[in-house]
Short mmCIF file of C-alpha atoms in Angstrom, two decimals:
data_model
loop_
_atom_site.label_atom_id
_atom_site.label_comp_id
_atom_site.label_asym_id
_atom_site.label_seq_id
_atom_site.Cartn_x
_atom_site.Cartn_y
_atom_site.Cartn_z
CA MET A 11 -125.89 74.54 22.33
CA SER A 12 -127.59 72.00 24.51
CA PHE A 13 -125.89 69.73 26.91
CA ALA A 14 -127.05 66.63 25.03
CA SER A 15 -125.55 67.68 21.72
CA SER A 16 -122.26 68.57 23.40
CA ALA A 17 -122.06 65.15 25.01
CA GLY A 18 -122.72 63.44 21.68
CA LYS A 19 -119.82 65.23 20.03
CA TRP A 20 -117.50 64.25 22.84
CA ALA A 21 -118.60 60.62 22.47
CA VAL A 22 -117.86 60.62 18.73
CA MET A 23 -114.44 62.15 19.25
CA LEU A 24 -113.64 59.64 21.95
CA TYR A 25 -114.74 56.75 19.69
CA ARG A 26 -112.53 57.97 16.90
CA ALA A 27 -109.58 58.38 19.23
CA LEU A 28 -110.03 54.85 20.54
CA LEU A 29 -110.31 53.52 16.98
CA ILE A 30 -107.13 55.29 15.87
CA GLY A 31 -105.34 54.05 18.99
CA LEU A 32 -106.38 50.46 18.25
CA VAL A 33 -105.13 50.74 14.64
CA ILE A 34 -101.79 52.15 15.79
CA LEU A 35 -101.50 49.41 18.40
CA ALA A 36 -102.24 46.71 15.78
CA LEU A 37 -99.67 48.09 13.38
CA GLY A 38 -97.08 48.24 16.12
CA GLY A 39 -97.82 44.65 17.02
CA LEU A 40 -97.38 43.53 13.44
CA VAL A 41 -94.07 45.35 13.17
CA ALA A 42 -92.87 43.85 16.41
CA TYR A 43 -93.97 40.37 15.30
CA SER A 44 -92.18 40.71 11.99
CA LYS A 45 -89.04 41.81 13.81
CA PHE A 46 -88.95 39.09 16.42
CA ARG A 47 -90.69 36.10 14.79
CA PRO A 48 -88.25 33.36 13.62
CA PRO A 49 -87.66 33.30 9.84
CA PRO A 50 -88.87 30.22 7.93
CA ASN A 51 -86.36 27.34 8.18
CA ALA A 52 -86.51 26.41 4.46
CA VAL A 53 -85.27 27.67 1.11
CA SER A 54 -86.69 27.31 -2.37
CA GLY A 55 -85.07 26.06 -5.53
CA PHE A 56 -85.54 24.10 -8.74
CA LEU A 57 -84.97 20.45 -9.54
CA GLU A 58 -82.06 20.03 -11.94
CA ALA A 59 -80.43 17.10 -13.68
CA ASP A 60 -77.05 16.44 -15.23
CA GLU A 61 -77.03 17.16 -18.95
CA ILE A 62 -74.83 14.72 -20.84
CA ARG A 63 -73.70 15.78 -24.30
CA VAL A 64 -73.34 12.64 -26.38
CA GLY A 65 -71.24 12.27 -29.53
CA SER A 66 -68.86 9.99 -31.41
CA ARG A 67 -65.07 9.91 -31.27
CA VAL A 68 -64.80 9.07 -34.99
CA GLY A 69 -67.46 11.29 -36.53
CA GLY A 70 -68.82 10.84 -40.04
CA ARG A 71 -72.11 11.02 -41.92
CA VAL A 72 -75.37 10.28 -40.08
CA LYS A 73 -77.04 7.10 -41.31
CA VAL A 74 -80.11 6.77 -39.04
CA VAL A 75 -81.56 8.83 -36.16
CA HIS A 76 -83.58 6.55 -33.86
CA VAL A 77 -84.97 9.10 -31.35
CA VAL A 78 -86.79 12.42 -31.28
CA GLU A 79 -86.48 15.40 -28.97
CA GLY A 80 -88.16 14.86 -25.59
CA GLU A 81 -88.24 11.06 -25.93
CA ALA A 82 -87.51 8.95 -22.85
CA VAL A 83 -84.54 6.66 -23.38
CA SER A 84 -82.98 3.86 -21.37
CA GLN A 85 -79.33 3.25 -20.67
CA GLY A 86 -77.58 1.65 -23.64
CA GLN A 87 -80.40 2.46 -26.08
CA LEU A 88 -79.27 3.16 -29.65
CA LEU A 89 -79.71 6.84 -30.52
CA VAL A 90 -77.83 7.52 -33.76
CA GLU A 91 -75.97 5.40 -36.34
CA LEU A 92 -73.16 6.68 -38.57
CA GLU A 93 -72.05 5.44 -41.98
CA PRO A 94 -69.18 2.91 -41.62
CA TYR A 95 -67.32 3.69 -44.87
CA ASP A 96 -63.95 1.86 -44.67
CA LEU A 97 -63.95 1.15 -40.93
CA LEU A 98 -65.29 -2.39 -41.36
CA GLU A 99 -62.66 -3.24 -43.99
CA ARG A 100 -59.92 -1.79 -41.80
CA GLU A 101 -61.13 -3.96 -38.93
CA LYS A 102 -60.98 -7.07 -41.16
CA GLU A 103 -57.47 -6.12 -42.28
CA ALA A 104 -56.38 -5.71 -38.68
CA ILE A 105 -57.86 -9.10 -37.76
CA ALA A 106 -56.01 -10.77 -40.66
CA THR A 107 -52.73 -9.13 -39.63
CA LEU A 108 -53.30 -10.31 -36.07
CA ALA A 109 -53.81 -13.89 -37.28
CA GLN A 110 -50.50 -13.73 -39.18
CA ARG A 111 -48.61 -12.27 -36.22
CA GLU A 112 -50.16 -14.84 -33.90
CA ALA A 113 -49.05 -17.68 -36.19
CA ASP A 114 -45.50 -16.29 -36.32
CA TYR A 115 -45.39 -15.99 -32.54
CA GLN A 116 -46.69 -19.52 -31.96
CA ARG A 117 -44.21 -20.90 -34.51
CA MET A 118 -41.26 -19.25 -32.79
CA LYS A 119 -42.58 -20.14 -29.35
CA SER A 120 -42.96 -23.83 -30.27
CA GLY A 121 -39.56 -24.04 -32.00
CA TYR A 122 -38.65 -26.29 -34.93
CA ARG A 123 -40.62 -29.41 -35.75
CA ALA A 124 -39.17 -32.87 -35.14
CA GLU A 125 -38.86 -33.42 -38.90
CA GLU A 126 -36.84 -30.22 -39.30
CA ILE A 127 -34.52 -31.24 -36.47
CA ALA A 128 -34.04 -34.70 -38.04
CA GLN A 129 -33.31 -33.11 -41.41
CA ALA A 130 -30.68 -30.81 -39.87
CA GLU A 131 -29.12 -33.81 -38.09
CA ALA A 132 -28.96 -35.79 -41.33
CA LYS A 133 -27.21 -32.93 -43.11
CA PHE A 134 -24.74 -32.71 -40.26
CA ASN A 135 -23.98 -36.43 -40.44
CA GLN A 136 -23.54 -36.18 -44.20
CA ALA A 137 -21.13 -33.26 -43.87
CA LYS A 138 -19.21 -35.09 -41.14
CA ALA A 139 -18.86 -38.21 -43.26
CA ASN A 140 -17.58 -36.18 -46.20
CA TYR A 141 -15.08 -34.37 -43.93
CA ASP A 142 -13.82 -37.64 -42.41
CA LYS A 143 -13.42 -39.12 -45.89
CA LEU A 144 -11.42 -36.19 -47.17
CA LYS A 145 -9.31 -35.95 -44.05
CA THR A 146 -8.47 -39.68 -44.03
CA GLY A 147 -7.62 -39.69 -47.72
CA PRO A 148 -7.92 -42.59 -50.20
CA ARG A 149 -7.81 -46.16 -48.95
CA LYS A 150 -5.07 -48.60 -49.89
CA GLN A 151 -7.51 -50.63 -51.91
CA GLU A 152 -8.35 -47.59 -54.02
CA ILE A 153 -4.64 -46.95 -54.67
CA GLU A 154 -4.06 -50.60 -55.61
CA ALA A 155 -7.08 -50.49 -57.90
CA ALA A 156 -5.70 -47.38 -59.56
CA ARG A 157 -2.32 -49.12 -60.05
CA GLY A 158 -4.09 -52.06 -61.58
CA ARG A 159 -5.97 -49.79 -64.00
CA LEU A 160 -2.60 -48.16 -64.85
CA GLN A 161 -1.03 -51.53 -65.65
CA VAL A 162 -3.98 -52.40 -67.84
CA ALA A 163 -3.53 -49.09 -69.65
CA GLN A 164 0.18 -49.82 -70.11
CA ALA A 165 -0.58 -53.27 -71.55
CA GLU A 166 -3.19 -51.81 -73.90
CA LEU A 167 -0.66 -49.20 -75.01
CA LEU A 168 1.98 -51.86 -75.68
CA LEU A 169 -0.52 -53.89 -77.70
CA ALA A 170 -1.60 -50.79 -79.59
CA LYS A 171 2.02 -49.98 -80.47
CA GLN A 172 2.66 -53.50 -81.77
CA ASN A 173 -0.51 -53.42 -83.79
CA PHE A 174 0.37 -50.01 -85.20
CA THR A 175 3.88 -51.25 -86.20
CA ARG A 176 2.41 -54.21 -88.11
CA ARG A 177 -0.23 -52.06 -89.77
CA THR A 178 2.43 -49.57 -90.81
CA GLN A 179 4.52 -52.30 -92.54
CA LEU A 180 1.49 -53.71 -94.25
CA PHE A 181 0.29 -50.26 -95.36
CA GLU A 182 3.71 -49.45 -96.77
CA SER A 183 3.64 -52.70 -98.75
CA LYS A 184 0.14 -51.78 -99.83
CA SER A 185 -1.25 -54.95 -98.36
CA ILE A 186 -4.03 -53.19 -96.33
CA PRO A 187 -6.18 -50.22 -97.16
CA LYS A 188 -5.56 -46.82 -95.60
CA GLU A 189 -8.69 -47.09 -93.41
CA GLU A 190 -7.23 -50.04 -91.51
CA PHE A 191 -3.96 -48.13 -91.01
CA ASP A 192 -5.87 -45.11 -89.67
CA ALA A 193 -7.80 -47.29 -87.24
CA ALA A 194 -4.54 -48.66 -85.83
CA SER A 195 -3.21 -45.13 -85.48
CA GLU A 196 -6.33 -43.99 -83.58
CA GLN A 197 -6.15 -47.06 -81.32
CA LEU A 198 -2.55 -46.16 -80.44
CA GLU A 199 -3.44 -42.56 -79.61
CA SER A 200 -6.38 -43.69 -77.45
CA ALA A 201 -4.19 -46.11 -75.54
CA GLN A 202 -1.63 -43.36 -74.91
CA ALA A 203 -4.31 -41.00 -73.60
CA GLN A 204 -5.82 -43.70 -71.41
CA LEU A 205 -2.40 -44.37 -69.92
CA VAL A 206 -1.99 -40.69 -69.04
CA VAL A 207 -5.40 -40.63 -67.34
CA ARG A 208 -4.68 -43.75 -65.30
CA GLN A 209 -1.31 -42.37 -64.28
CA GLN A 210 -2.87 -39.13 -63.08
CA GLU A 211 -5.53 -40.99 -61.12
CA LEU A 212 -2.85 -42.96 -59.31
CA ASP A 213 -0.81 -39.84 -58.63
CA LEU A 214 -3.85 -38.09 -57.10
CA LEU A 215 -4.65 -41.03 -54.86
CA GLU A 216 -1.06 -41.39 -53.72
CA GLU A 217 -0.81 -37.62 -53.05
CA GLY A 218 -3.98 -37.68 -50.94
CA THR A 219 -6.71 -35.03 -50.41
CA ARG A 220 -5.75 -31.41 -50.89
CA GLU A 221 -5.67 -29.16 -47.81
CA GLU A 222 -8.14 -26.71 -49.40
CA GLU A 223 -10.72 -29.47 -49.83
CA VAL A 224 -10.30 -30.53 -46.22
CA ARG A 225 -10.83 -26.95 -44.98
CA GLU A 226 -13.87 -26.59 -47.22
CA ALA A 227 -15.37 -29.79 -45.87
CA GLU A 228 -14.57 -28.63 -42.34
CA GLY A 229 -16.49 -25.38 -42.98
CA HIS A 230 -19.51 -27.27 -44.32
CA LEU A 231 -19.37 -29.51 -41.25
CA ALA A 232 -19.35 -26.55 -38.86
CA GLU A 233 -22.25 -24.94 -40.72
CA ALA A 234 -24.30 -28.13 -40.62
CA LYS A 235 -23.57 -28.57 -36.92
CA ALA A 236 -24.68 -25.01 -36.13
CA ALA A 237 -27.89 -25.50 -38.11
CA TRP A 238 -28.58 -28.73 -36.22
CA GLU A 239 -28.00 -27.13 -32.82
CA LEU A 240 -30.19 -24.18 -33.81
CA ALA A 241 -32.99 -26.55 -34.74
CA ARG A 242 -32.61 -28.40 -31.43
CA ASN A 243 -32.45 -25.28 -29.25
CA GLY A 244 -35.21 -23.39 -31.04
CA TYR A 245 -35.42 -19.66 -31.64
CA ARG A 246 -33.67 -17.11 -29.45
CA ALA A 247 -35.60 -15.52 -26.59
CA GLU A 248 -35.15 -12.13 -28.27
CA ASP A 249 -36.77 -13.40 -31.47
CA VAL A 250 -39.69 -14.85 -29.52
CA ALA A 251 -40.10 -11.57 -27.60
CA GLN A 252 -40.04 -9.63 -30.88
CA ALA A 253 -42.71 -11.91 -32.36
CA LYS A 254 -44.81 -11.50 -29.21
CA ALA A 255 -44.48 -7.71 -29.39
CA ALA A 256 -45.57 -7.77 -33.03
CA ARG A 257 -48.54 -9.95 -32.05
CA ASP A 258 -49.49 -7.56 -29.22
CA ALA A 259 -49.22 -4.56 -31.55
CA ALA A 260 -51.53 -6.29 -34.02
CA GLN A 261 -53.96 -7.06 -31.19
CA ALA A 262 -53.92 -3.40 -30.17
CA ALA A 263 -54.67 -2.40 -33.77
CA VAL A 264 -57.66 -4.78 -33.77
CA ASP A 265 -58.89 -3.31 -30.48
CA VAL A 266 -58.61 0.21 -31.88
CA ALA A 267 -60.49 -0.78 -35.05
CA ARG A 268 -63.25 -2.43 -33.01
CA GLU A 269 -63.58 0.59 -30.73
CA GLN A 270 -63.84 2.84 -33.76
CA THR A 271 -66.52 0.56 -35.19
CA LYS A 272 -68.42 0.74 -31.89
CA GLU A 273 -68.30 4.53 -32.11
CA LEU A 274 -70.49 4.31 -35.22
CA ARG A 275 -73.38 3.49 -32.87
CA ILE A 276 -74.11 6.35 -30.46
CA VAL A 277 -75.96 5.01 -27.42
CA SER A 278 -77.42 6.64 -24.33
CA PRO A 279 -75.07 6.46 -21.35
CA VAL A 280 -77.91 6.89 -18.82
CA GLN A 281 -81.65 6.59 -18.44
CA GLY A 282 -83.20 9.94 -19.17
CA PHE A 283 -84.75 12.21 -21.77
CA ILE A 284 -83.53 13.63 -25.07
CA GLU A 285 -83.07 17.32 -24.26
CA ALA A 286 -81.75 18.75 -27.52
CA LEU A 287 -81.60 17.11 -30.93
CA ASP A 288 -81.02 18.87 -34.24
CA LEU A 289 -79.82 16.06 -36.47
CA GLN A 290 -80.99 14.48 -39.71
CA PRO A 291 -79.75 11.53 -41.82
CA GLY A 292 -77.03 12.74 -44.13
CA ASP A 293 -75.67 15.36 -41.73
CA LEU A 294 -71.94 15.38 -41.10
CA VAL A 295 -70.76 15.32 -37.50
CA ALA A 296 -67.23 16.06 -36.38
CA ALA A 297 -65.18 13.61 -34.35
CA GLY A 298 -65.52 14.29 -30.63
CA ALA A 299 -68.29 16.86 -31.11
CA PRO A 300 -71.62 16.41 -29.23
CA VAL A 301 -74.60 15.65 -31.47
CA LEU A 302 -77.36 15.59 -28.85
CA SER A 303 -77.87 15.99 -25.10
CA VAL A 304 -79.52 13.63 -22.62
CA LEU A 305 -80.91 14.62 -19.21
CA ASP A 306 -80.11 12.05 -16.55
CA GLN A 307 -83.42 11.46 -14.75
CA GLU A 308 -81.81 9.11 -12.25
CA ASP A 309 -79.55 11.82 -10.83
CA LEU A 310 -81.73 14.75 -9.73
CA TRP A 311 -80.49 17.52 -7.47
CA VAL A 312 -81.53 20.92 -6.17
CA ARG A 313 -79.54 24.14 -6.44
CA CYS A 314 -80.62 26.63 -3.76
CA TYR A 315 -79.20 29.54 -1.80
CA VAL A 316 -78.95 29.73 1.99
CA PRO A 317 -78.76 33.05 3.89
CA GLN A 318 -75.61 33.61 5.87
CA ASN A 319 -77.48 33.27 9.16
CA ARG A 320 -78.37 29.69 8.14
CA THR A 321 -74.94 28.48 7.07
CA ALA A 322 -74.89 25.71 9.65
CA VAL A 323 -75.73 23.35 6.81
CA GLN A 324 -72.79 21.00 6.19
CA VAL A 325 -71.85 18.57 3.44
CA GLY A 326 -73.37 15.18 4.24
CA ASP A 327 -76.48 16.54 6.03
CA LYS A 328 -79.74 14.79 5.19
CA LEU A 329 -82.52 17.27 4.33
CA TRP A 330 -86.16 16.83 3.42
CA VAL A 331 -87.30 18.13 0.02
CA THR A 332 -90.93 18.87 -0.86
CA VAL A 333 -92.13 19.38 -4.41
CA ASP A 334 -94.90 21.71 -5.55
CA GLY A 335 -97.79 19.70 -6.90
CA LEU A 336 -96.98 16.62 -4.78
CA GLU A 337 -98.63 17.64 -1.53
CA GLY A 338 -98.10 15.39 1.44
CA GLU A 339 -94.95 13.83 -0.02
CA ARG A 340 -91.36 14.56 0.79
CA PHE A 341 -88.10 13.18 -0.49
CA LEU A 342 -84.82 12.71 1.28
CA GLY A 343 -81.81 14.57 -0.08
CA GLU A 344 -78.16 14.89 0.86
CA VAL A 345 -76.03 18.04 0.83
CA VAL A 346 -73.10 17.35 -1.49
CA PHE A 347 -71.77 20.90 -1.92
CA VAL A 348 -71.65 24.12 0.09
CA ALA A 349 -70.04 27.19 -1.47
CA ARG A 350 -67.13 28.68 0.41
CA GLN A 351 -67.85 32.20 -0.86
CA ALA A 352 -71.00 34.31 -0.70
CA GLU A 353 -72.78 35.54 -3.81
CA PHE A 354 -74.90 38.43 -5.10
CA THR A 355 -73.23 41.20 -3.07
CA PRO A 356 -69.79 42.83 -3.38
CA SER A 357 -67.04 41.74 -1.07
CA ASN A 358 -66.61 45.22 0.52
CA VAL A 359 -69.96 45.29 2.38
CA GLN A 360 -70.38 48.44 4.52
CA THR A 361 -73.92 48.30 5.97
CA PRO A 362 -75.91 45.72 7.94
CA GLU A 363 -78.65 45.85 5.28
CA GLU A 364 -76.24 44.76 2.57
CA ARG A 365 -74.75 42.06 4.76
CA SER A 366 -78.22 40.58 5.24
CA LYS A 367 -78.40 39.89 1.51
CA LEU A 368 -75.41 37.52 1.50
CA VAL A 369 -76.30 33.94 0.48
CA PHE A 370 -74.31 30.73 -0.03
CA ARG A 371 -75.05 28.26 -2.80
CA ILE A 372 -75.63 24.64 -1.83
CA LYS A 373 -76.36 21.51 -3.83
CA VAL A 374 -78.74 18.87 -2.48
CA GLU A 375 -78.76 15.53 -4.26
CA LEU A 376 -81.88 13.36 -4.02
CA ASN A 377 -81.15 9.90 -2.72
CA GLU A 378 -84.49 8.55 -3.91
CA ARG A 379 -84.99 7.72 -7.58
CA VAL A 380 -88.57 8.83 -8.20
CA GLY A 381 -89.75 8.67 -11.80
CA ARG A 382 -92.45 11.31 -11.27
CA LEU A 383 -89.91 14.03 -10.61
CA ARG A 384 -88.80 16.11 -13.55
CA PRO A 385 -86.11 18.75 -13.95
CA GLY A 386 -87.50 22.26 -13.60
CA MET A 387 -89.99 21.53 -10.77
CA THR A 388 -90.02 24.06 -7.94
CA VAL A 389 -89.15 22.60 -4.55
CA ASP A 390 -88.59 23.63 -0.94
CA VAL A 391 -85.61 22.35 1.01
CA SER A 392 -85.92 22.14 4.77
CA LEU A 393 -82.75 23.30 6.51
CA THR A 394 -83.50 21.16 9.54
CA PRO A 395 -81.46 17.97 9.24
CA ALA A 396 -83.54 14.79 9.02
CA LYS A 397 -83.22 12.47 11.99
CA ASP A 398 -82.45 8.77 11.68
CA GLY A 399 -85.61 6.72 11.39
CA GLU A 400 -87.75 9.79 10.68
#
């Protein structure tokens, strides 16, 4: 073997050794860099939005569906209408009952009218006059008049007797017909009866009013006086309070009927998108059951997971959020939740490798309302708090 060929072999072997050494050195450098370089100060997540399940508290049969799945809706927009059935009539009935209760309450609150008070006073005065008359008894003039009527009756009786005596003699002598005799007899009987009546009238007047009549008149007087005072004083406070309570109960019934009528129109509570809708006119929906869901596009937030070596993040921190597909833009968010317990690994961790897998869930709410953002977009959340004025 020549010296030249031997030297060439040694050169090739040396070249290979140097090449292998450089590769080993490069790999060692990469391993060292991966061990000692700082981990990225950001975590990834997805944009999410609150899903609001909308329904009616009264339920019923679907009349009209005004939206379709995926449609953008504004706050207060009508989504679904239900058949009213008897709700409208029940509302009218409640309104009519309220009007009646309101009239009763106002009547009791205002008290009696002036005409009613005057009428009660007149009845009282009438009862008082009757009581005074009965209690005082007949006047002297009335007694004297009764005596005079008695004397007239006595004179008429005397005249009737004399006439009857003459007619009897003439009838017995057959000088007058029987009819004339009968007339004289009837005249005598009438005069006797008239005398009895006049005598009784005088006796009653001289005896005066009976005690029972006076007590009866006194009772009527007390009743009329109480009715007059009641009309003047108005209704009792308890009666007015009862009428007011009845009015308030009727008002509450009207409010309930109106709220139930409002529930026939299902509207969007927020501005967002129709997420799920499987409803057709004629379908029956239960009271209190959701009929569709709306994603709130004005309240976007990010759910992400922070390693345990980055748990310095606190509630209230301001963090920057970047969205894939919107390069060069970032949005300010606020940490509103940090989990107190780690996830994804068991609680009885035994090795450092397992402990490195511990993460804590956080929730970052976007403070900016950007219409271009949609739930489901992938984002990165910087764990470095944003500085004021940045």
